Amino acid sequence: MHKDHLITSENDIGIELEDSEELEKLKEAVDDRKKLIQALRGKPWPMRKKLTTLRESQEFLDRYEGALGKGKGRKLYAYKVMMNKKWMKFKRDLENFKTACIPWEMKIKEIESHFGSSVASYFIFLRWMYGINMILFGLTFGLVMVPEALMGRPYGSMPRKTVPRAEETSAMNFAVLWDFGGYAQYSVLFYGYYNSQRAIGWLKFRMPLSYFLVGVGMVAYSYMVVIRKMARNANETGGGDDNSFNFSWKMFTSWDYLIGNPETADNKFASITTSFKEAILEEQESRKDDNIHLTRFLRVLANFLVLCCLAGSGYLIYFVVRRSQKFALDGFENHTWWERNEVNMVMSLLGMFCPMLFDVISALENYHPRVALQWQLGRIFALFLGNLYTFIIALMDEINLKRKEEDVVQLNMTMWESSLYNESVSENSTAPPMFSHPGDVPRGPCWETMVGQEFVRLIISDTMTTYITLLIGDFLRAILVRFLNYCWCWDLEAGFPSYSEFDVSGNVLGLIFNQGMIWMGAFYAPCLPALNVLRLHVSMYLQCWAVMCCNVPQERVFKASGSNNFYMAMLLVILFLSTLPAIYTIVTIPPSFDCGPFSGKARMFDVIQETLESDFPAWFGKVFSYASNPGLVLPFMLLMVLAIYYLQSTSKSYKEANVELKKKLQMQNEENKKKNKRAALKAAMELEEARKASSSRATEQHYNLTHPDQNALLNAGDMIP
């Protein structure tokens, strides 16, 4: 509706509000103005006309909306209008506040505008992982570490909370603390420090139960949030096809006319340029025609080379872990720093150099960049997974050695207690209570703390390797290229070494496998979620700075997938594979006899049965035992599998129906375009014929005007009989 039909003066409407007819006209005019303001952005008008119409409509509403509240019986309407305005303003302010509260949103938008959606997807994924780890950190810190520190028995009160006498002199050395030994080992950071007392403090806090439930709850929450995110991404990508008129849409609808900041305008300009590069590459890849036989041969060769690399890395890790076990038997103090940290350093170096080798091999395959990224992610995923499980298998061997050592320690401890008792009791005397300093008491190896320490060291060494690689491989390289380019023999920026590109696949897999190690080791080292939160926080700022200062956009910029479900699928797989070793150790391996919240129990999960027997009525325990009976659990699981299969089949049929509907709509669209083209051609032909007829008539009239004598002779000749 044109604004001239809506601009109504006081004389047209009338302001005698006692007349109900005039009042209705005024209400209709006010409603029309509101609708016009809402639909103003979609009007094909010049910006000047839009601003003028918006200003006049707002003035009209300010003048007459309040007048509707005057008179008898109209105060309620005025109140509703006022509350509606305030509610709309509140919702607008709330949306602005929610947008402002999204962490690192502007940083990610800036990166996306310069490097494309593929690089930005990594930082979005990192931010999402940061949120998950904040929840995990809250669970471990609030329900495990803080209660033990505040309400548990203090340091030095019992052997598991005391540094052994032989280690006291070196317990504060930096090298010992860096390996998370000494006072760090005997603290709330690790499993072995926690007491097995059922209730601690004046709150009677159930520490063993809380420790077990937090460990299970972290895994359950992680499964829930990953699957929920995958379902949400799948729903978001279920829209229609956006490939029709792709370049036209980008050309005419990309710019945001509400931008008023020069820096934002520059970022938007760079973003539009990047999106055009992405679209052009998509079009080129869809039309590419290569030699299929040569391509297949090169891809088979590339996969063979990748398999060789994977097998070699797995053997290397197994070899160094076996060497590490020999060093442990000899005593780490008798070996060099490299031999003590050989396992962690080899795993970190393999994770750093093998992706580069895979990247070189992938050049043989000539895939689309998005497909090449997925292959690269899959290969690095296989590398990290093989390395991690090789490490776990070797760690299980070490756990078995620790358990054998624990049996020997238990026997020696029985003999030590007997000797201590015999020394303190003389003949024909009453036995005094035995007392010995906690640091002098023999203790077992506590395999749970050993497992937690290994994962913490692995996380720390991997983090340090990543940061050092970033500073040397990106920052120092960029400085050399930037300042030595003026005095070098060739162009360093265009040739070797040039500026580095951001490695999306390597960084994504690094995030996923670090998170897998957190899930795997958090049960034995409650400090791991806190360390990962700190690592992700630093990584966001450091990598955002590095990508903007030291990296250049990829030569082949491509559009990322509409969802990160490929990342999420790998995260779900690593979550499942990471929880298997932890669940295996919890269910099958007995806990250590003298450390941790489950000491003295046959299995760690016995704390559930103990809680049911002590804190709940007898009937509740019977109900729980019946509910956990395999005769009920297996049919319930079968029913769940059948329900999932039914829902999956229904979803598949819906997707097929949507695909068919899209095809029909596309066919109808093509048919409409053909009809429009035929109608346009027909109209053009008719217009051309009319133009020719008009041109011939004009020529004839011009000829008659310029040759009147010949026309008169012709007319006279016609009159002669």
XYZ file of C-alpha atoms in Angstrom:
721
model
C 0.000 0.000 0.000
C 1.385 3.364 -1.005
C 1.955 5.863 1.745
C -0.350 8.423 0.054
C -3.271 6.170 0.835
C -2.245 5.960 4.472
C -1.319 9.561 5.279
C -4.554 10.876 6.633
C -4.896 14.356 7.948
C -6.987 15.458 10.859
C -9.675 16.766 8.511
C -9.910 13.393 6.719
C -10.269 11.352 9.892
C -11.751 13.874 12.263
C -10.775 14.162 15.879
C -14.168 14.152 17.477
C -13.609 10.989 19.392
C -17.152 10.817 20.689
C -18.219 9.610 17.226
C -17.765 5.823 17.118
C -17.472 5.780 13.323
C -14.577 8.215 13.362
C -12.991 6.250 16.190
C -13.064 3.067 14.110
C -11.479 4.914 11.184
C -8.708 6.130 13.454
C -8.091 2.618 14.801
C -7.897 1.236 11.265
C -5.453 3.958 10.266
C -3.280 3.195 13.316
C -3.304 -0.540 12.540
C -2.416 0.152 8.902
C 0.516 2.275 10.005
C 1.787 -0.507 12.275
C 1.550 -3.050 9.466
C 3.372 -0.674 7.141
C 6.232 -0.250 9.630
C 6.572 -4.037 10.004
C 6.604 -4.626 6.235
C 8.679 -1.575 5.358
C 11.973 -3.440 4.980
C 10.539 -5.643 2.221
C 9.174 -2.761 0.143
C 10.981 -2.157 -3.198
C 11.366 1.552 -2.452
C 14.428 3.795 -2.355
C 16.031 4.199 1.051
C 15.060 7.878 1.230
C 11.399 7.025 0.698
C 11.575 4.266 3.329
C 13.057 6.609 5.924
C 10.508 9.324 5.155
C 7.607 6.878 5.400
C 8.970 5.429 8.651
C 9.353 8.882 10.190
C 5.858 9.995 9.160
C 4.276 6.750 10.371
C 5.954 7.013 13.767
C 4.811 10.637 14.105
C 1.277 9.587 13.189
C 1.278 6.837 15.826
C 2.690 9.145 18.490
C -0.038 11.722 17.733
C -3.152 9.565 17.476
C -2.439 6.379 19.430
C -2.623 8.267 22.698
C -5.843 9.990 21.600
C -7.571 6.623 21.471
C -7.212 6.385 25.216
C -9.247 9.547 25.894
C -12.942 9.321 26.617
C -15.149 6.957 28.489
C -14.331 3.224 28.224
C -11.103 3.710 26.270
C -8.510 3.674 29.046
C -8.116 -0.099 28.755
C -7.208 0.214 25.076
C -4.611 2.885 25.837
C -3.163 0.688 28.574
C -2.919 -2.265 26.170
C -1.198 -0.084 23.578
C 1.312 1.155 26.143
C 2.043 -2.348 27.463
C 2.396 -3.679 23.915
C 5.010 -1.017 23.157
C 6.912 -1.776 26.342
C 6.764 -5.518 25.659
C 8.113 -5.089 22.134
C 10.921 -2.879 23.432
C 11.717 -5.421 26.148
C 11.901 -8.273 23.611
C 14.140 -6.208 21.341
C 16.456 -5.315 24.231
C 16.477 -8.936 25.387
C 17.504 -10.165 21.937
C 20.278 -7.565 21.807
C 21.421 -8.616 25.276
C 21.417 -12.310 24.328
C 23.455 -11.547 21.216
C 25.919 -9.494 23.251
C 26.281 -12.348 25.764
C 27.376 -14.897 23.143
C 31.103 -15.383 23.830
C 33.525 -14.369 21.084
C 30.723 -13.780 18.551
C 32.307 -10.731 16.926
C 35.718 -12.411 16.739
C 34.229 -15.388 14.927
C 32.241 -13.152 12.556
C 35.405 -11.246 11.684
C 37.277 -14.484 10.992
C 34.401 -15.765 8.855
C 34.390 -12.585 6.792
C 38.079 -12.985 5.904
C 38.640 -16.756 5.863
C 35.268 -18.247 5.008
C 32.811 -20.466 6.808
C 35.136 -23.499 6.903
C 37.628 -21.781 9.237
C 34.838 -20.135 11.238
C 33.223 -23.546 11.798
C 36.289 -24.600 13.814
C 35.974 -21.645 16.190
C 32.223 -22.210 16.543
C 32.983 -25.825 17.422
C 35.649 -24.720 19.921
C 33.166 -22.363 21.601
C 30.616 -25.161 21.866
C 33.218 -27.481 23.412
C 34.097 -24.744 25.888
C 30.473 -24.654 27.052
C 30.387 -28.424 27.581
C 33.597 -28.379 29.599
C 32.280 -25.572 31.781
C 29.417 -27.875 32.813
C 31.805 -30.776 33.441
C 34.068 -28.479 35.450
C 31.096 -27.322 37.532
C 30.164 -30.927 38.346
C 33.649 -32.058 39.378
C 34.600 -28.854 41.160
C 31.316 -28.314 43.003
C 30.425 -31.905 43.919
C 33.821 -33.606 44.299
C 36.823 -31.331 44.800
C 35.321 -28.591 46.996
C 33.472 -30.947 49.421
C 36.617 -33.021 49.929
C 38.768 -29.929 50.459
C 36.344 -28.291 52.908
C 34.741 -31.220 54.740
C 37.170 -34.107 54.275
C 40.065 -34.987 56.531
C 43.001 -32.560 56.087
C 46.376 -33.194 54.538
C 48.677 -35.281 56.753
C 45.877 -36.950 58.694
C 46.198 -40.350 56.972
C 48.667 -42.074 54.632
C 46.711 -41.479 51.399
C 46.761 -37.731 52.147
C 50.462 -37.550 53.026
C 53.627 -37.482 50.942
C 55.816 -40.508 51.833
C 58.812 -39.782 54.007
C 61.226 -40.804 51.254
C 59.704 -38.257 48.827
C 59.389 -35.256 51.167
C 62.736 -33.729 50.223
C 61.855 -33.565 46.518
C 58.073 -33.087 46.781
C 58.278 -29.361 45.949
C 60.833 -29.580 43.158
C 59.644 -28.079 39.892
C 60.485 -31.203 37.895
C 58.432 -33.330 40.283
C 55.469 -30.948 40.276
C 55.653 -30.646 36.470
C 55.159 -34.431 36.313
C 52.276 -34.023 38.805
C 54.075 -35.876 41.551
C 54.919 -34.792 45.092
C 52.341 -32.515 46.683
C 50.329 -32.368 43.452
C 49.853 -36.138 43.541
C 48.603 -36.069 47.131
C 45.904 -33.466 46.609
C 42.301 -33.212 45.449
C 43.563 -33.218 41.851
C 43.740 -37.021 41.779
C 41.664 -40.034 42.731
C 43.955 -41.440 45.420
C 43.565 -38.453 47.776
C 39.852 -39.029 48.458
C 38.738 -40.861 51.583
C 36.420 -43.875 51.560
C 34.395 -42.642 54.552
C 30.660 -42.829 53.688
C 29.747 -39.390 55.057
C 32.045 -36.429 55.670
C 31.570 -33.108 57.424
C 28.626 -31.720 59.337
C 26.487 -32.023 56.189
C 27.100 -35.802 56.146
C 28.077 -35.467 52.501
C 28.197 -38.860 50.747
C 31.587 -38.513 49.093
C 31.987 -42.004 47.512
C 28.435 -41.880 46.149
C 28.920 -38.338 44.850
C 32.224 -39.288 43.199
C 30.643 -42.245 41.407
C 27.495 -40.384 40.325
C 29.487 -37.400 39.049
C 31.629 -39.729 36.929
C 28.549 -41.409 35.470
C 26.701 -38.092 35.131
C 29.497 -36.507 33.093
C 29.302 -39.315 30.546
C 25.485 -39.240 30.442
C 25.410 -35.459 30.036
C 27.993 -35.619 27.254
C 25.970 -38.210 25.344
C 22.796 -36.193 25.769
C 24.239 -32.870 24.630
C 26.091 -34.339 21.616
C 23.055 -36.262 20.339
C 20.788 -33.276 20.947
C 23.154 -31.022 19.001
C 23.246 -33.487 16.106
C 19.436 -33.649 16.020
C 19.179 -29.858 16.061
C 21.692 -29.530 13.225
C 19.797 -32.125 11.203
C 16.566 -30.179 11.684
C 18.222 -26.912 10.676
C 19.528 -28.427 7.445
C 16.177 -29.897 6.462
C 15.109 -26.799 4.517
C 14.646 -26.372 0.814
C 17.183 -26.247 -1.958
C 19.104 -22.992 -2.138
C 20.962 -23.623 -5.412
C 18.495 -21.829 -7.685
C 19.650 -18.395 -8.796
C 22.581 -18.665 -6.390
C 24.630 -15.819 -7.842
C 21.578 -13.583 -8.274
C 20.636 -13.983 -4.623
C 24.203 -13.233 -3.544
C 24.407 -10.210 -5.823
C 21.169 -8.508 -4.824
C 20.538 -9.598 -1.217
C 23.961 -9.910 0.452
C 24.452 -6.351 1.647
C 23.018 -5.204 4.973
C 21.795 -1.620 4.595
C 21.556 -1.135 8.361
C 25.355 -1.199 8.774
C 26.595 2.114 10.108
C 30.114 1.222 11.262
C 33.007 1.488 8.740
C 34.834 -1.497 10.240
C 31.673 -3.601 10.094
C 31.165 -2.527 6.491
C 34.712 -3.642 5.615
C 34.104 -7.023 7.259
C 30.803 -7.394 5.407
C 32.499 -6.536 2.108
C 35.154 -9.175 2.757
C 32.456 -11.681 3.712
C 30.540 -11.104 0.454
C 33.755 -11.481 -1.552
C 34.531 -14.750 0.220
C 31.015 -16.077 -0.364
C 31.364 -15.373 -4.104
C 34.673 -17.268 -4.144
C 32.971 -20.188 -2.417
C 30.082 -20.199 -4.912
C 32.423 -19.958 -7.922
C 34.470 -22.899 -6.635
C 31.302 -24.958 -6.123
C 30.274 -24.248 -9.719
C 33.733 -25.123 -11.062
C 33.855 -28.396 -9.144
C 30.404 -29.410 -10.406
C 31.550 -28.968 -14.037
C 34.999 -30.548 -13.734
C 35.725 -33.584 -15.948
C 38.945 -35.539 -15.252
C 40.588 -38.783 -16.346
C 38.722 -41.254 -14.147
C 41.265 -44.127 -14.450
C 44.238 -41.985 -13.446
C 42.223 -40.508 -10.583
C 41.320 -43.962 -9.255
C 44.942 -45.143 -9.408
C 46.184 -42.077 -7.531
C 43.498 -42.456 -4.864
C 44.371 -46.120 -4.292
C 48.053 -45.173 -4.022
C 47.234 -42.398 -1.546
C 45.224 -44.768 0.666
C 48.065 -47.322 0.625
C 50.551 -44.676 1.771
C 48.165 -43.565 4.515
C 47.794 -47.155 5.777
C 51.585 -47.466 5.938
C 51.765 -44.282 8.017
C 49.046 -45.503 10.393
C 50.703 -48.886 10.907
C 54.090 -47.281 11.500
C 52.751 -44.802 14.052
C 50.914 -47.558 15.957
C 54.031 -49.725 16.142
C 56.151 -46.757 17.238
C 53.809 -45.908 20.119
C 53.636 -49.529 21.267
C 57.441 -49.714 21.153
C 58.014 -46.580 23.240
C 55.352 -47.600 25.788
C 57.076 -50.940 26.284
C 60.376 -49.082 26.718
C 58.702 -46.812 29.255
C 57.618 -49.832 31.299
C 61.211 -51.048 31.414
C 62.333 -47.585 32.521
C 59.675 -47.635 35.256
C 60.997 -50.939 36.592
C 64.538 -49.536 36.656
C 63.378 -46.261 38.252
C 62.728 -43.056 36.333
C 65.273 -41.171 38.406
C 68.014 -43.170 36.678
C 66.986 -41.972 33.195
C 67.068 -38.722 31.244
C 64.219 -36.253 30.807
C 63.490 -37.524 27.281
C 63.294 -41.147 28.447
C 60.908 -40.153 31.252
C 58.608 -38.262 28.856
C 59.188 -40.329 25.733
C 55.604 -41.600 25.384
C 53.955 -38.191 25.648
C 56.459 -36.518 23.340
C 56.218 -39.224 20.659
C 52.410 -39.082 20.661
C 52.461 -35.279 20.430
C 55.019 -35.292 17.601
C 53.073 -37.908 15.658
C 49.932 -35.833 16.064
C 51.810 -32.802 14.759
C 53.679 -34.242 11.739
C 51.410 -37.037 10.466
C 48.564 -34.633 9.505
C 51.072 -32.648 7.430
C 52.100 -35.862 5.674
C 48.447 -36.752 5.068
C 47.905 -33.300 3.607
C 50.721 -33.869 1.105
C 49.343 -37.300 0.185
C 45.824 -35.917 -0.303
C 47.102 -33.721 -3.161
C 47.196 -36.901 -5.292
C 43.457 -37.525 -4.962
C 42.076 -34.325 -6.504
C 38.915 -34.280 -4.387
C 36.552 -31.354 -3.896
C 37.943 -29.312 -0.960
C 35.000 -30.245 1.278
C 35.360 -33.950 0.457
C 39.136 -33.680 0.852
C 38.624 -32.150 4.297
C 36.385 -35.053 5.317
C 38.946 -37.605 4.096
C 41.672 -35.739 5.927
C 39.593 -35.679 9.097
C 38.884 -39.396 8.775
C 42.568 -40.263 8.358
C 43.698 -38.111 11.262
C 40.829 -39.584 13.269
C 42.121 -43.094 12.529
C 45.661 -41.984 13.426
C 44.677 -40.465 16.759
C 42.346 -43.330 17.593
C 44.970 -45.956 16.846
C 47.571 -44.070 18.856
C 45.170 -43.589 21.756
C 44.113 -47.226 21.916
C 47.698 -48.395 21.589
C 48.442 -46.166 24.563
C 45.442 -47.612 26.452
C 46.485 -51.211 25.768
C 49.969 -50.486 27.050
C 48.455 -48.688 30.042
C 46.356 -51.762 30.853
C 49.559 -53.811 30.969
C 50.974 -51.301 33.425
C 47.797 -51.516 35.532
C 48.228 -55.294 35.753
C 51.817 -54.798 36.914
C 50.632 -52.318 39.546
C 48.029 -54.788 40.820
C 50.672 -57.491 41.207
C 52.826 -54.988 43.077
C 49.795 -54.161 45.232
C 49.471 -57.805 46.312
C 53.094 -57.777 47.418
C 52.571 -54.498 49.306
C 49.538 -55.920 51.124
C 51.595 -58.882 52.300
C 54.463 -56.627 53.394
C 52.030 -54.324 55.185
C 50.647 -57.229 57.205
C 54.179 -58.139 58.263
C 54.944 -54.460 59.046
C 51.874 -54.132 61.274
C 52.788 -57.348 63.092
C 56.342 -56.186 63.726
C 55.118 -52.789 64.866
C 52.690 -54.446 67.275
C 55.355 -56.794 68.687
C 57.775 -53.900 69.251
C 55.189 -51.856 71.168
C 53.932 -54.661 73.453
C 56.008 -56.223 76.211
C 55.224 -59.422 78.105
C 52.341 -59.262 80.637
C 51.316 -55.716 79.644
C 48.266 -54.066 78.141
C 48.633 -53.204 74.448
C 48.709 -49.424 73.873
C 47.166 -48.017 70.696
C 49.563 -48.278 67.761
C 50.651 -44.979 66.256
C 52.927 -44.218 63.349
C 53.389 -41.107 61.273
C 51.307 -41.298 58.048
C 54.413 -40.615 55.984
C 56.088 -43.769 57.337
C 53.236 -46.156 56.579
C 53.829 -48.466 53.589
C 51.311 -47.949 50.814
C 50.238 -49.504 47.562
C 50.999 -48.136 44.094
C 47.399 -46.804 43.594
C 46.942 -47.596 39.906
C 44.008 -45.140 39.630
C 46.217 -42.158 40.450
C 48.822 -43.469 38.011
C 46.204 -43.540 35.225
C 45.063 -40.010 36.079
C 48.649 -38.741 36.065
C 49.303 -40.249 32.632
C 46.292 -38.488 31.123
C 47.149 -35.163 32.763
C 50.719 -35.362 31.456
C 49.422 -36.240 28.009
C 47.076 -33.234 27.997
C 49.802 -30.860 29.212
C 52.424 -32.071 26.729
C 49.953 -31.940 23.832
C 48.888 -28.413 24.782
C 52.465 -27.183 25.033
C 53.343 -28.812 21.702
C 50.354 -27.144 20.037
C 51.211 -23.683 21.346
C 54.908 -23.965 20.522
C 54.050 -25.160 17.016
C 51.701 -22.226 16.586
C 54.277 -19.675 17.732
C 57.125 -21.145 15.686
C 55.317 -22.555 12.681
C 52.922 -19.631 12.172
C 54.142 -16.523 13.983
C 57.892 -16.863 13.412
C 57.295 -18.008 9.835
C 55.086 -14.980 9.154
C 57.745 -12.626 10.580
C 60.473 -14.139 8.399
C 58.329 -13.973 5.265
C 57.227 -10.422 6.008
C 60.611 -8.846 6.743
C 63.029 -10.970 4.698
C 60.970 -10.714 1.531
C 62.626 -7.374 0.631
C 66.148 -8.793 0.574
C 65.639 -12.372 -0.633
C 66.374 -14.006 -3.963
C 62.751 -14.946 -4.697
C 59.310 -13.843 -3.604
C 58.827 -15.460 -0.192
C 55.134 -14.566 -0.052
C 54.235 -16.158 -3.396
C 56.758 -19.036 -3.280
C 58.397 -21.044 -0.526
C 57.796 -20.810 2.425
C 54.915 -18.261 2.066
C 52.365 -17.586 4.792
C 50.715 -20.608 6.348
C 47.074 -21.532 5.937
C 44.855 -22.473 8.853
C 44.752 -26.263 9.271
C 41.064 -26.943 9.905
C 41.291 -30.738 9.982
C 44.258 -30.941 12.344
C 42.827 -28.426 14.787
C 39.372 -30.038 14.813
C 40.801 -33.503 15.440
C 43.060 -32.085 18.137
C 40.017 -30.682 19.914
C 38.064 -33.926 19.592
C 40.824 -36.184 20.878
C 41.742 -33.888 23.717
C 38.108 -34.040 24.734
C 38.223 -37.822 24.426
C 41.154 -37.938 26.840
C 39.179 -35.717 29.230
C 36.237 -38.135 29.177
C 38.554 -41.112 29.573
C 40.644 -39.780 32.434
C 38.307 -37.460 34.361
C 37.145 -40.294 36.632
C 40.699 -40.762 37.926
C 41.778 -37.105 37.728
C 38.930 -34.699 38.656
C 41.178 -31.782 37.711
C 41.062 -32.638 33.987
C 37.882 -30.642 33.146
C 39.377 -27.574 34.847
C 42.605 -27.931 32.860
C 40.636 -28.317 29.638
C 38.535 -25.207 30.333
C 41.741 -23.214 30.826
C 43.246 -24.719 27.673
C 40.199 -23.944 25.512
C 39.970 -20.398 26.861
C 43.602 -19.674 26.022
C 43.292 -21.450 22.666
C 40.374 -19.267 21.585
C 42.301 -16.019 22.074
C 45.653 -17.353 20.869
C 44.301 -19.003 17.729
C 42.017 -16.074 16.882
C 45.045 -13.813 17.079
C 47.202 -16.227 15.073
C 44.683 -16.774 12.283
C 44.175 -13.030 11.764
C 47.852 -12.057 12.056
C 49.816 -15.022 10.718
C 47.593 -16.985 8.326
C 46.251 -16.258 4.864
C 42.938 -17.418 3.364
C 43.024 -20.739 1.584
C 43.676 -20.699 -2.152
C 40.545 -22.766 -2.665
C 37.991 -21.247 -0.324
C 34.992 -23.537 0.017
C 31.684 -23.347 1.782
C 31.405 -25.392 4.951
C 28.544 -27.777 5.481
C 25.301 -26.255 6.683
C 25.800 -28.098 9.968
C 28.764 -29.428 11.907
C 27.291 -32.937 12.057
C 30.455 -34.393 10.543
C 32.363 -32.995 13.517
C 29.611 -34.139 15.863
C 29.617 -37.667 14.451
C 33.347 -37.977 15.112
C 32.855 -36.519 18.584
C 30.117 -39.073 19.305
C 32.348 -41.925 18.124
C 35.269 -40.774 20.251
C 32.910 -40.316 23.225
C 31.779 -43.920 22.881
C 35.309 -45.252 22.409
C 36.653 -43.120 25.275
C 34.094 -44.338 27.786
C 34.722 -48.022 27.009
C 38.107 -48.250 28.833
C 36.799 -46.232 31.775
C 33.692 -48.429 32.092
C 35.841 -51.553 31.760
C 38.126 -50.523 34.617
C 35.173 -49.500 36.806
C 33.274 -52.760 36.286
C 36.007 -55.410 36.133
C 39.121 -54.200 37.998
C 38.981 -54.070 41.823
C 39.883 -50.677 43.315
C 43.105 -50.156 45.227
C 42.945 -51.212 48.860
C 44.420 -48.069 50.431
C 43.516 -45.080 48.222
C 40.486 -43.475 46.667
C 36.822 -43.250 47.692
C 36.140 -46.919 46.827
C 38.974 -48.548 48.793
C 37.856 -51.625 50.696
C 35.146 -52.558 48.162
C 35.209 -55.458 45.737
C 34.031 -53.252 42.847
C 33.575 -49.519 42.471
C 29.863 -49.775 41.703
C 29.236 -51.508 45.060
C 28.745 -48.012 46.475
C 25.270 -47.999 44.871
C 24.246 -51.202 46.650
C 25.695 -49.898 49.915
C 23.686 -46.679 49.616
C 20.466 -48.569 48.865
C 20.931 -50.791 51.904
C 21.891 -47.991 54.308
C 19.927 -44.923 53.217
C 16.730 -46.284 51.641
C 13.877 -48.492 52.863
C 14.066 -52.213 52.238
C 11.188 -52.148 49.736
C 13.043 -49.614 47.586
C 16.051 -51.908 47.404
C 13.807 -54.772 46.302
C 12.209 -52.610 43.615
C 15.647 -51.556 42.379
C 16.890 -55.151 42.298
C 13.811 -56.238 40.343
C 14.191 -53.300 37.935
C 17.848 -54.161 37.345
C 17.064 -57.818 36.701
C 18.304 -58.884 33.237
C 14.907 -60.444 32.564
C 13.404 -56.933 32.591
C 16.354 -54.972 31.249
C 16.818 -57.025 28.070
C 13.159 -56.802 26.898
C 13.190 -53.084 27.668
C 16.342 -52.618 25.604
C 14.801 -54.660 22.777
C 11.707 -52.452 22.897
C 13.895 -49.348 22.720
C 15.764 -50.753 19.707
C 12.486 -51.501 17.931
C 11.152 -48.027 18.730
C 14.345 -46.429 17.407
C 14.112 -48.552 14.250
C 10.483 -47.514 13.741
C 11.262 -43.835 14.229
C 14.256 -44.077 11.915
C 12.134 -45.736 9.218
C 9.448 -43.083 9.611
C 12.031 -40.328 9.394
C 13.522 -41.925 6.280
C 10.119 -42.063 4.585
C 9.512 -38.405 5.448
C 12.877 -37.466 3.975
C 12.112 -39.367 0.786
C 8.741 -37.619 0.553
C 10.478 -34.264 0.999
C 12.954 -35.130 -1.755
C 10.130 -36.081 -4.111
C 8.279 -32.887 -3.263
C 11.417 -30.852 -3.957
C 11.792 -32.560 -7.330
C 8.179 -31.797 -8.214
C 8.587 -28.181 -7.169
C 11.758 -27.900 -9.233
C 10.004 -29.431 -12.248
C 7.105 -27.021 -11.792
C 9.571 -24.172 -11.488
C 11.296 -25.227 -14.710
C 7.943 -25.505 -16.460
C 6.941 -22.042 -15.271
C 10.243 -20.650 -16.505
C 9.661 -22.232 -19.918
C 6.141 -20.788 -20.068
C 7.425 -17.374 -19.071
C 10.165 -17.631 -21.671
C 7.685 -18.576 -24.410
C 5.362 -15.763 -23.369
C 8.267 -13.326 -23.332
C 9.391 -14.453 -26.805
C 5.844 -14.136 -28.140
C 5.492 -10.674 -26.634
C 8.884 -9.697 -28.053
C 7.877 -10.901 -31.527
C 4.584 -9.030 -31.358
C 6.411 -5.936 -30.174
C 8.913 -6.299 -33.011
C 6.124 -6.670 -35.583
C 4.314 -3.654 -34.177
C 7.560 -1.693 -34.237
C 8.172 -2.646 -37.883
C 4.594 -1.723 -38.876
C 4.878 1.583 -37.063
C 8.243 2.220 -38.709
C 6.836 1.519 -42.196
C 3.880 3.836 -41.620
C 6.182 6.554 -40.360
C 8.407 6.120 -43.414
C 5.421 6.381 -45.742
C 4.157 9.522 -44.020
C 7.609 11.065 -44.173
C 7.835 10.246 -47.888
C 4.450 11.840 -48.555
C 5.493 14.984 -46.734
C 8.816 15.294 -48.552
C 7.431 14.533 -52.127
C 4.058 16.326 -52.464
C 4.357 16.834 -56.315
C 4.712 13.145 -57.041
C 1.775 12.410 -54.820
C -0.340 15.000 -56.701
C 0.600 13.505 -60.114
C -0.264 10.030 -58.862
C -3.594 11.291 -57.601
C -4.276 13.094 -60.949
C -3.378 9.938 -62.886
C -5.849 8.070 -60.821
C -8.553 10.633 -61.833
C -7.948 10.308 -65.682
C -10.556 7.946 -67.221
